[in-house]
Short mmCIF file of C-alpha atoms (C1' of nucleotides) in Angstrom, two decimals:
data_model
loop_
_atom_site.label_atom_id
_atom_site.label_comp_id
_atom_site.label_asym_id
_atom_site.label_seq_id
_atom_site.Cartn_x
_atom_site.Cartn_y
_atom_site.Cartn_z
CA MET A 1 83.93 92.71 84.57
CA LEU A 2 82.78 89.38 83.15
CA ARG A 3 79.67 91.21 82.07
CA LEU A 4 81.83 93.56 80.02
CA GLY A 5 83.49 90.67 78.23
CA VAL A 6 86.52 90.02 80.44
CA ARG A 7 87.14 86.30 80.82
CA THR A 8 90.05 85.22 83.07
CA GLY A 9 90.91 86.07 86.64
CA TYR A 10 94.11 87.64 85.46
CA ASP A 11 92.20 89.83 83.04
CA VAL A 12 89.73 90.83 85.74
CA LYS A 13 92.66 92.09 87.76
CA ARG A 14 94.08 94.03 84.87
CA ALA A 15 90.70 95.50 83.99
CA ILE A 16 90.19 96.66 87.56
CA ASP A 17 93.66 98.13 87.77
CA LEU A 18 93.09 100.39 84.83
CA SER A 19 89.51 101.32 85.53
CA THR A 20 87.69 100.93 88.83
CA ARG A 21 90.84 100.75 90.92
CA PHE A 22 90.41 104.35 91.97
CA PHE A 23 87.07 103.71 93.68
CA TRP A 24 86.95 99.90 93.96
CA GLY A 25 90.16 97.89 93.94
CA ALA A 26 90.80 94.17 94.22
CA SER A 27 93.75 91.80 94.53
CA PHE A 28 94.41 88.35 93.11
CA GLY A 29 93.90 86.93 96.56
CA GLN A 30 90.37 88.19 96.36
CA ILE A 31 89.57 87.56 92.71
CA TYR A 32 90.52 83.91 92.28
CA PRO A 33 88.70 82.59 95.36
CA GLU A 34 85.71 84.77 94.52
CA LEU A 35 85.44 83.34 91.01
CA ARG A 36 85.49 79.91 92.58
CA ARG A 37 82.71 80.87 94.97
CA LEU A 38 80.62 82.42 92.22
CA ALA A 39 80.97 79.23 90.20
CA ASP A 40 79.86 77.16 93.20
CA ALA A 41 76.87 79.47 93.54
CA GLY A 42 75.98 79.02 89.89
CA LEU A 43 76.42 82.69 89.03
CA VAL A 44 79.31 82.10 86.66
CA GLU A 45 80.32 79.21 84.46
CA ALA A 46 83.94 78.12 84.36
CA GLU A 47 85.66 76.52 81.42
CA ASP A 48 89.20 75.22 81.11
CA ASP A 49 90.75 76.90 78.13
CA PRO A 50 94.52 76.28 78.18
CA ARG A 51 96.86 78.28 75.98
CA GLY A 52 99.42 75.74 74.91
CA ALA A 53 100.85 74.25 78.09
CA VAL A 54 99.56 77.15 80.21
CA LYS A 55 96.48 76.27 82.16
CA ARG A 56 93.88 78.92 81.75
CA ARG A 57 90.34 79.14 83.01
CA THR A 58 87.73 81.37 81.44
CA TYR A 59 84.52 82.43 83.10
CA ARG A 60 81.26 83.90 81.93
CA LEU A 61 78.10 84.96 83.68
CA THR A 62 75.17 82.57 83.78
CA PRO A 63 71.66 84.03 83.36
CA ALA A 64 71.31 83.83 87.16
CA GLY A 65 74.59 85.71 87.48
CA LYS A 66 73.39 88.39 85.12
CA ARG A 67 70.24 88.84 87.15
CA ALA A 68 72.21 89.00 90.39
CA LEU A 69 74.49 91.66 88.91
CA GLU A 70 71.54 93.72 87.75
CA ARG A 71 69.97 93.55 91.19
CA ALA A 72 73.24 94.63 92.77
CA LEU A 73 73.48 97.59 90.41
CA THR A 74 69.92 98.83 90.90
CA SER A 75 69.01 98.18 94.53
CA ARG A 76 67.90 101.18 96.56
CA GLY A 77 69.24 101.87 100.02
CA PRO A 78 72.48 103.55 101.04
CA LEU A 79 75.50 103.24 98.78
CA ARG A 80 78.68 102.15 100.41
CA TYR A 81 81.10 105.03 100.63
CA GLU A 82 84.40 104.86 102.48
CA VAL A 83 87.61 106.82 102.45
CA ARG A 84 90.99 106.46 104.13
CA ASP A 85 93.01 109.56 103.45
CA GLU A 86 96.24 109.87 105.40
CA GLY A 87 96.94 113.29 103.94
CA MET A 88 93.75 114.70 105.37
CA LEU A 89 94.37 112.95 108.66
CA ARG A 90 97.75 114.63 108.92
CA LEU A 91 96.26 117.95 108.01
CA PHE A 92 93.65 117.56 110.71
CA PHE A 93 96.41 117.34 113.30
CA GLY A 94 98.28 120.25 111.80
CA ASP A 95 97.95 122.32 114.98
CA VAL A 96 100.36 119.93 116.60
CA LEU A 97 103.07 120.42 113.97
CA ASP A 98 105.38 123.14 112.76
CA ARG A 99 104.13 125.13 109.85
CA GLU A 100 106.95 123.73 107.70
CA ASP A 101 105.84 120.19 108.41
CA VAL A 102 102.25 121.01 107.53
CA LEU A 103 103.37 122.54 104.26
CA ALA A 104 105.49 119.49 103.50
CA ASN A 105 102.45 117.30 104.07
CA LEU A 106 100.31 119.43 101.79
CA ARG A 107 102.94 119.23 99.08
CA LEU A 108 103.22 115.48 99.51
CA MET A 109 99.48 115.16 99.22
CA ARG A 110 99.31 117.37 96.17
CA GLU A 111 102.14 115.58 94.42
CA GLN A 112 100.45 112.27 94.97
CA HIS A 113 97.23 113.57 93.48
CA GLU A 114 99.15 115.09 90.60
CA GLN A 115 100.67 111.72 89.84
CA GLY A 116 97.26 110.12 89.86
CA LEU A 117 96.03 112.85 87.57
CA ALA A 118 98.85 112.27 85.10
CA TYR A 119 98.05 108.57 85.03
CA PHE A 120 94.35 109.20 84.46
CA ARG A 121 95.09 111.60 81.65
CA GLU A 122 97.18 108.99 79.92
CA LEU A 123 94.25 106.63 80.20
CA GLU A 124 91.72 109.08 78.85
CA PRO A 125 92.19 108.78 75.08
CA LYS A 126 91.92 104.99 75.30
CA ALA A 127 88.87 105.16 77.53
CA ARG A 128 87.13 107.57 75.20
CA ASP A 129 86.40 104.95 72.57
CA GLY A 130 85.09 102.15 74.74
CA PHE A 131 86.64 100.17 77.52
CA THR A 132 86.30 96.58 76.38
CA GLU A 133 83.86 97.23 73.57
CA LYS A 134 82.83 100.04 71.31
CA GLY A 135 79.85 102.11 72.34
CA GLN A 136 80.57 102.07 76.05
CA VAL A 137 80.39 105.53 77.51
CA PHE A 138 80.29 105.03 81.26
CA PRO A 139 83.85 103.87 81.89
CA HIS A 140 84.98 107.11 80.31
CA LEU A 141 82.47 109.04 82.41
CA ALA A 142 83.83 107.43 85.56
CA LEU A 143 87.33 108.41 84.49
CA SER A 144 86.17 111.99 83.97
CA TYR A 145 84.90 111.97 87.52
CA GLY A 146 88.29 110.84 88.74
CA ILE A 147 90.06 113.50 86.72
CA GLY A 148 87.64 116.18 87.87
CA PHE A 149 88.05 115.23 91.48
CA LEU A 150 91.82 115.13 91.34
CA GLU A 151 91.93 118.50 89.61
CA TRP A 152 89.76 119.92 92.35
CA ALA A 153 91.90 118.32 95.07
CA VAL A 154 95.19 119.52 93.57
CA GLU A 155 93.80 123.04 93.34
CA TRP A 156 92.60 122.86 96.92
CA CYS A 157 96.05 121.84 98.10
CA ARG A 158 97.69 124.59 96.08
CA GLU A 159 95.42 127.26 97.47
CA THR A 160 95.81 125.98 100.99
CA GLU A 161 99.59 125.97 100.62
CA ARG A 162 99.45 129.54 99.41
CA GLU A 163 97.16 130.60 102.22
CA LEU A 164 99.35 128.92 104.80
CA SER A 165 102.54 130.44 103.41
CA ARG A 166 101.01 133.89 103.41
CA ARG A 167 99.94 133.76 107.03
CA GLY A 168 102.57 134.93 109.51
CA ARG A 169 104.81 132.51 111.29
CA SER A 170 102.09 131.24 113.63
CA ARG A 171 103.32 128.76 116.21
CA PRO A 172 101.63 125.42 116.75
CA THR A 173 99.08 124.99 119.53
CA PRO A 174 100.87 124.33 122.83
CA PRO A 175 100.32 120.75 123.96
CA GLU A 176 97.70 120.34 126.69
CA GLY A 177 98.99 120.42 130.27
CA THR A 178 102.53 121.30 129.25
CA PRO A 179 103.75 124.43 131.05
CA ALA A 180 106.30 125.86 128.61
CA PRO A 181 106.48 124.19 125.19
CA ARG A 182 110.14 124.00 124.23
CA ARG A 183 110.82 124.28 120.55
CA ARG A 184 112.22 121.04 119.35
CA PRO A 185 115.59 121.49 117.65
CA ALA A 186 115.50 121.72 113.89
CA ARG A 187 115.99 118.29 112.42
CA PRO A 188 118.07 118.25 109.25
CA ARG A 189 115.73 117.29 106.47
CA SER A 190 116.39 115.40 103.23
CA GLY A 191 119.87 116.67 102.57
CA ARG A 192 119.28 120.39 102.47
CA ASN A 193 119.29 122.86 105.35
CA ARG A 194 116.54 125.30 105.98
CA ALA A 195 116.95 128.80 104.65
CA ASP A 196 115.55 130.39 107.79
CA GLY A 197 117.34 130.28 111.09
CA ARG A 198 114.97 128.26 113.25
CA MET B 1 92.98 112.49 119.70
CA LEU B 2 94.68 112.12 123.07
CA ARG B 3 97.16 114.68 121.82
CA LEU B 4 94.26 117.13 121.38
CA GLY B 5 93.11 116.61 124.96
CA VAL B 6 90.59 113.80 124.56
CA ARG B 7 90.90 111.31 127.41
CA THR B 8 88.63 108.25 127.36
CA GLY B 9 88.02 105.63 124.70
CA TYR B 10 84.44 106.70 124.51
CA ASP B 11 85.49 110.27 123.89
CA VAL B 12 87.96 109.21 121.23
CA LYS B 13 85.08 107.57 119.40
CA ARG B 14 82.91 110.65 119.68
CA ALA B 15 85.74 112.94 118.58
CA ILE B 16 86.38 110.79 115.52
CA ASP B 17 82.70 110.62 114.64
CA LEU B 18 82.39 114.36 114.44
CA SER B 19 85.72 115.11 112.86
CA THR B 20 87.97 112.64 111.04
CA ARG B 21 85.20 110.13 110.36
CA PHE B 22 84.91 111.34 106.79
CA PHE B 23 88.48 110.39 105.93
CA TRP B 24 89.51 108.12 108.84
CA GLY B 25 86.88 106.31 110.88
CA ALA B 26 87.16 103.90 113.78
CA SER B 27 84.88 101.69 115.85
CA PHE B 28 84.87 100.81 119.56
CA GLY B 29 86.08 97.37 118.66
CA GLN B 30 89.19 99.02 117.32
CA ILE B 31 89.68 101.80 119.83
CA TYR B 32 89.57 99.97 123.15
CA PRO B 33 91.99 97.18 122.22
CA GLU B 34 94.27 99.74 120.59
CA LEU B 35 94.44 101.86 123.73
CA ARG B 36 95.36 98.71 125.61
CA ARG B 37 98.11 97.94 123.12
CA LEU B 38 99.44 101.49 123.21
CA ALA B 39 99.59 101.31 126.99
CA ASP B 40 101.50 98.02 126.79
CA ALA B 41 103.91 99.67 124.38
CA GLY B 42 104.44 102.59 126.73
CA LEU B 43 103.07 105.16 124.32
CA VAL B 44 100.12 106.10 126.51
CA GLU B 45 99.55 106.09 130.24
CA ALA B 46 96.28 104.77 131.62
CA GLU B 47 94.63 105.88 134.82
CA ASP B 48 91.45 104.61 136.47
CA ASP B 49 89.21 107.57 137.02
CA PRO B 50 85.70 106.31 137.93
CA ARG B 51 82.71 108.66 137.81
CA GLY B 52 80.62 107.52 140.77
CA ALA B 53 79.98 103.83 140.30
CA VAL B 54 80.86 104.00 136.62
CA LYS B 55 84.28 102.65 135.86
CA ARG B 56 86.18 105.01 133.64
CA ARG B 57 89.70 104.94 132.34
CA THR B 58 91.53 108.00 131.12
CA TYR B 59 94.60 107.99 128.92
CA ARG B 60 97.26 110.47 128.04
CA LEU B 61 100.28 110.38 125.78
CA THR B 62 103.67 109.67 127.29
CA PRO B 63 106.68 111.57 125.93
CA ALA B 64 107.51 108.48 123.86
CA GLY B 65 103.95 108.48 122.57
CA LYS B 66 104.21 112.11 121.60
CA ARG B 67 107.39 111.43 119.69
CA ALA B 68 105.82 108.46 117.93
CA LEU B 69 102.86 110.59 116.92
CA GLU B 70 105.08 113.29 115.55
CA ARG B 71 107.04 110.76 113.52
CA ALA B 72 103.82 109.34 112.15
CA LEU B 73 102.64 112.79 111.12
CA THR B 74 105.85 113.89 109.42
CA SER B 75 107.31 110.80 107.75
CA ARG B 76 107.93 111.01 104.01
CA GLY B 77 106.88 108.27 101.65
CA PRO B 78 103.49 107.62 100.09
CA LEU B 79 100.37 108.60 101.99
CA ARG B 80 97.74 105.96 102.30
CA TYR B 81 94.78 106.80 100.16
CA GLU B 82 91.85 104.45 99.63
CA VAL B 83 88.30 104.81 98.45
CA ARG B 84 85.33 102.48 98.18
CA ASP B 85 82.57 104.26 96.31
CA GLU B 86 79.63 102.11 95.31
CA GLY B 87 77.99 104.98 93.47
CA MET B 88 80.94 105.32 91.13
CA LEU B 89 81.14 101.55 90.73
CA ARG B 90 77.52 101.49 89.61
CA LEU B 91 78.11 104.37 87.27
CA PHE B 92 81.04 102.56 85.72
CA PHE B 93 78.73 99.71 84.76
CA GLY B 94 76.08 102.09 83.47
CA ASP B 95 76.32 100.70 79.93
CA VAL B 96 74.73 97.55 81.22
CA LEU B 97 71.68 99.31 82.66
CA ASP B 98 68.69 101.25 81.43
CA ARG B 99 69.08 104.98 81.34
CA GLU B 100 66.42 105.29 84.03
CA ASP B 101 68.40 103.06 86.36
CA VAL B 102 71.57 105.04 85.79
CA LEU B 103 69.74 108.27 86.56
CA ALA B 104 68.30 106.75 89.71
CA ASN B 105 71.79 105.79 90.81
CA LEU B 106 73.11 109.27 90.13
CA ARG B 107 70.28 110.77 92.16
CA LEU B 108 70.90 108.33 94.99
CA MET B 109 74.57 109.24 94.97
CA ARG B 110 73.86 112.94 94.90
CA GLU B 111 71.31 112.75 97.70
CA GLN B 112 73.77 110.90 99.87
CA HIS B 113 76.41 113.54 99.28
CA GLU B 114 73.87 116.26 99.95
CA GLN B 115 73.08 114.71 103.30
CA GLY B 116 76.75 114.61 104.17
CA LEU B 117 77.03 118.22 103.13
CA ALA B 118 74.14 119.28 105.35
CA TYR B 119 75.73 117.49 108.28
CA PHE B 120 79.11 119.14 107.66
CA ARG B 121 77.52 122.55 107.43
CA GLU B 122 75.88 122.06 110.79
CA LEU B 123 79.28 121.22 112.20
CA GLU B 124 81.01 124.22 110.68
CA PRO B 125 80.18 127.00 113.17
CA LYS B 126 81.35 124.83 116.07
CA ALA B 127 84.51 123.83 114.27
CA ARG B 128 85.35 127.41 113.46
CA ASP B 129 86.38 128.25 117.00
CA GLY B 130 88.52 125.29 117.87
CA PHE B 131 87.80 121.61 118.04
CA THR B 132 88.81 120.66 121.56
CA GLU B 133 90.71 123.84 122.38
CA LYS B 134 90.79 127.45 121.27
CA GLY B 135 93.28 128.42 118.64
CA GLN B 136 93.06 125.23 116.62
CA VAL B 137 92.62 125.96 112.96
CA PHE B 138 93.28 122.68 111.20
CA PRO B 139 90.20 120.74 112.19
CA HIS B 140 88.18 123.50 110.62
CA LEU B 141 90.39 123.43 107.55
CA ALA B 142 89.81 119.70 107.21
CA LEU B 143 86.09 120.30 107.45
CA SER B 144 86.32 122.92 104.72
CA TYR B 145 87.99 120.33 102.54
CA GLY B 146 85.10 117.96 103.16
CA ILE B 147 82.55 120.64 102.37
CA GLY B 148 84.42 121.70 99.27
CA PHE B 149 84.67 118.17 98.00
CA LEU B 150 81.02 117.37 98.60
CA GLU B 151 79.94 120.56 96.90
CA TRP B 152 82.04 119.59 93.92
CA ALA B 153 80.67 116.05 93.89
CA VAL B 154 77.05 117.16 94.18
CA GLU B 155 77.56 119.56 91.29
CA TRP B 156 79.20 116.83 89.24
CA CYS B 157 76.22 114.55 89.80
CA ARG B 158 73.77 117.29 88.93
CA GLU B 159 75.54 118.12 85.69
CA THR B 160 75.88 114.48 84.75
CA GLU B 161 72.19 113.91 85.44
CA ARG B 162 71.36 116.86 83.19
CA GLU B 163 73.67 115.68 80.47
CA LEU B 164 72.25 112.18 80.58
CA SER B 165 68.65 113.40 80.54
CA ARG B 166 69.36 115.60 77.56
CA ARG B 167 70.91 112.86 75.47
CA GLY B 168 68.51 110.87 73.33
CA ARG B 169 67.14 107.54 74.44
CA SER B 170 70.34 105.58 73.93
CA ARG B 171 70.00 101.88 74.59
CA PRO B 172 72.40 99.98 76.84
CA THR B 173 75.31 98.11 75.32
CA PRO B 174 74.19 94.66 74.16
CA PRO B 175 75.69 91.90 76.31
CA GLU B 176 78.70 90.16 74.83
CA GLY B 177 78.03 87.07 72.79
CA THR B 178 74.27 87.35 73.01
CA PRO B 179 72.69 87.25 69.54
CA ALA B 180 69.55 89.34 70.09
CA PRO B 181 69.29 91.13 73.41
CA ARG B 182 65.68 90.89 74.52
CA ARG B 183 64.45 93.89 76.43
CA ARG B 184 63.62 92.85 79.93
CA PRO B 185 60.02 93.67 80.81
CA ALA B 186 59.55 96.94 82.67
CA ARG B 187 59.60 96.25 86.36
CA PRO B 188 57.14 98.35 88.31
CA ARG B 189 59.22 100.71 90.39
CA SER B 190 58.48 102.30 93.74
CA GLY B 191 54.76 102.82 93.27
CA ARG B 192 54.72 104.84 90.11
CA ASN B 193 54.72 103.73 86.48
CA ARG B 194 57.03 105.14 83.88
CA ALA B 195 55.77 107.97 81.77
CA ASP B 196 57.30 106.58 78.60
CA GLY B 197 56.15 103.44 76.88
CA ARG B 198 59.21 101.17 77.21
"C1'" DG C 1 119.85 84.18 78.11
"C1'" DC C 2 116.99 87.28 80.27
"C1'" DC C 3 113.15 89.99 81.30
"C1'" DA C 4 108.48 91.25 81.05
"C1'" DC C 5 104.25 89.44 80.95
"C1'" DC C 6 100.59 85.85 81.23
"C1'" DA C 7 98.48 82.86 84.42
"C1'" DT C 8 96.69 80.53 88.84
"C1'" DG C 9 96.53 79.81 93.24
"C1'" DT C 10 97.17 79.49 98.72
"C1'" DA C 11 98.43 80.72 103.62
"C1'" DA C 12 99.10 83.96 106.91
"C1'" DT C 13 97.82 87.91 108.50
"C1'" DC C 14 95.60 92.36 109.15
"C1'" DG C 15 92.60 95.92 109.83
"C1'" DG C 16 88.26 96.58 110.82
"C1'" DT C 17 83.11 95.93 111.72
"C1'" DT C 18 79.10 93.92 113.95
"C1'" DA C 19 76.86 92.19 117.46
"C1'" DC C 20 76.58 91.28 121.92
"C1'" DA C 21 76.94 91.90 127.05
"C1'" DT C 22 76.72 94.98 130.87
"C1'" DG C 23 75.41 98.67 133.61
"C1'" DA C 24 75.34 103.62 135.71
"C1'" DT C 25 73.70 108.41 135.07
"C1'" DT C 26 70.96 112.14 133.48
"C1'" DA C 27 67.22 114.60 131.37
"C1'" DA C 28 62.48 114.62 129.77
"C1'" DT D 1 59.25 105.68 133.86
"C1'" DT D 2 61.64 105.78 129.91
"C1'" DA D 3 65.00 107.03 126.72
"C1'" DA D 4 69.29 108.87 125.66
"C1'" DT D 5 73.86 109.12 126.84
"C1'" DC D 6 78.09 107.74 129.14
"C1'" DA D 7 81.14 103.98 129.50
"C1'" DT D 8 83.95 99.52 128.65
"C1'" DG D 9 84.79 95.63 126.69
"C1'" DT D 10 84.91 90.88 123.84
"C1'" DA D 11 84.01 87.29 120.22
"C1'" DA D 12 82.97 86.21 115.79
"C1'" DC D 13 83.53 87.31 111.57
"C1'" DC D 14 84.72 89.51 107.13
"C1'" DG D 15 86.86 91.60 103.50
"C1'" DA D 16 91.10 92.26 101.85
"C1'" DT D 17 96.22 92.45 101.35
"C1'" DT D 18 100.81 90.47 101.24
"C1'" DA D 19 103.85 87.23 100.35
"C1'" DC D 20 104.88 83.21 98.48
"C1'" DA D 21 104.97 79.28 95.11
"C1'" DT D 22 104.94 77.84 90.40
"C1'" DG D 23 105.71 77.88 85.66
"C1'" DG D 24 104.89 78.91 80.50
"C1'" DT D 25 105.35 82.35 76.59
"C1'" DG D 26 107.15 85.97 73.67
"C1'" DG D 27 110.29 89.41 72.37
"C1'" DC D 28 114.84 91.51 72.49
#
DNA sequence: GCCACCATGTAATCGGTTACATGATTAA
DNA sequence: TTAATCATGTAACCGATTACATGGTGGC
């Protein structure tokens, strides 16, 4: 972010939150100590730059820091890729749940992705003409990826909901070892009663 | 996983590695202590079940454990969703790199996703008729999601590579504050020289 | 006067990985 | 014989979040 012209820890946080957050987030508790460490390592240069009575510390990359960044962005070898997706985890165990519960999870998942999508779309016009400077095209490209993915995911959820609704009232897999799986009594859910008589 | 009939810590690991790993992984260092904790909490029941001279400990859910699982799978409220994607991070900073480096990153990213895709496709026929038992459909559904996503991502990379190759030789954004950005000398890369004269 | 925002930082804790240690069993 | 697989576990560490503490500035 310093490389793109961002200067304070606070600004780094803000920049991340409206750009890379979707695929690489960070918290203050990470950013401030890290800037300190980078300064100790000679990769960034710190300067006190108070605004009135407010202490304020600006950073910029040193030549060594620039080189280190470039190496980090061009090295070969496997790219880190990790996901934690509770929605998918729940779906995976869908055989253990009632069909209604699975559908509720799918809806929850879809709504969450739809919210993300709405947020990204708000961001888009701003991202189109440069992130911190004019002429930048890749932040917008990254955003397009996010939008494209979320559109795909929302559509996947929708289709899966449809598919699951269409299929007959299939019962969940009986638990292993259990002789006769008793239906658990219908729990009242979020204020409204179910239309069907289960 | 215990709920689906898996019984030892070792088996839990294996089950995860060929199913939820893509959206929820775990290591031995997490699994064994966790089984211990769950036993202490009364959510699972442990039993020593040695195979010959090999000590072996099997677990199964207690009724309380089953209830806790069901609660965890049906609670409302936001679903955890986190991604770390180094490929996208690199792409985001593409304005700072040469076009060749960006393309190399896109290829790297695509190849990695293609490998994942190949692996998932191998898994598919097995997943189709039940994961640990017959009649399960959701593990296969989760796999389809993974395949669908990777297909989408691979296609996105391919199109972006094409788009970027088509576009004229646009130079990277000049670094902030620097008066006259000197071109860094072409580093020799992986055995072959560039075709163009940069 | 109040709230939102700018701004920096630390301590406790957490979730998780890596590396290591150990050893039996089975198939090539 | 050797390698892969089954099997359990711990210690060190790491990356990261959460919660807290502090306080100035600008706009309504």
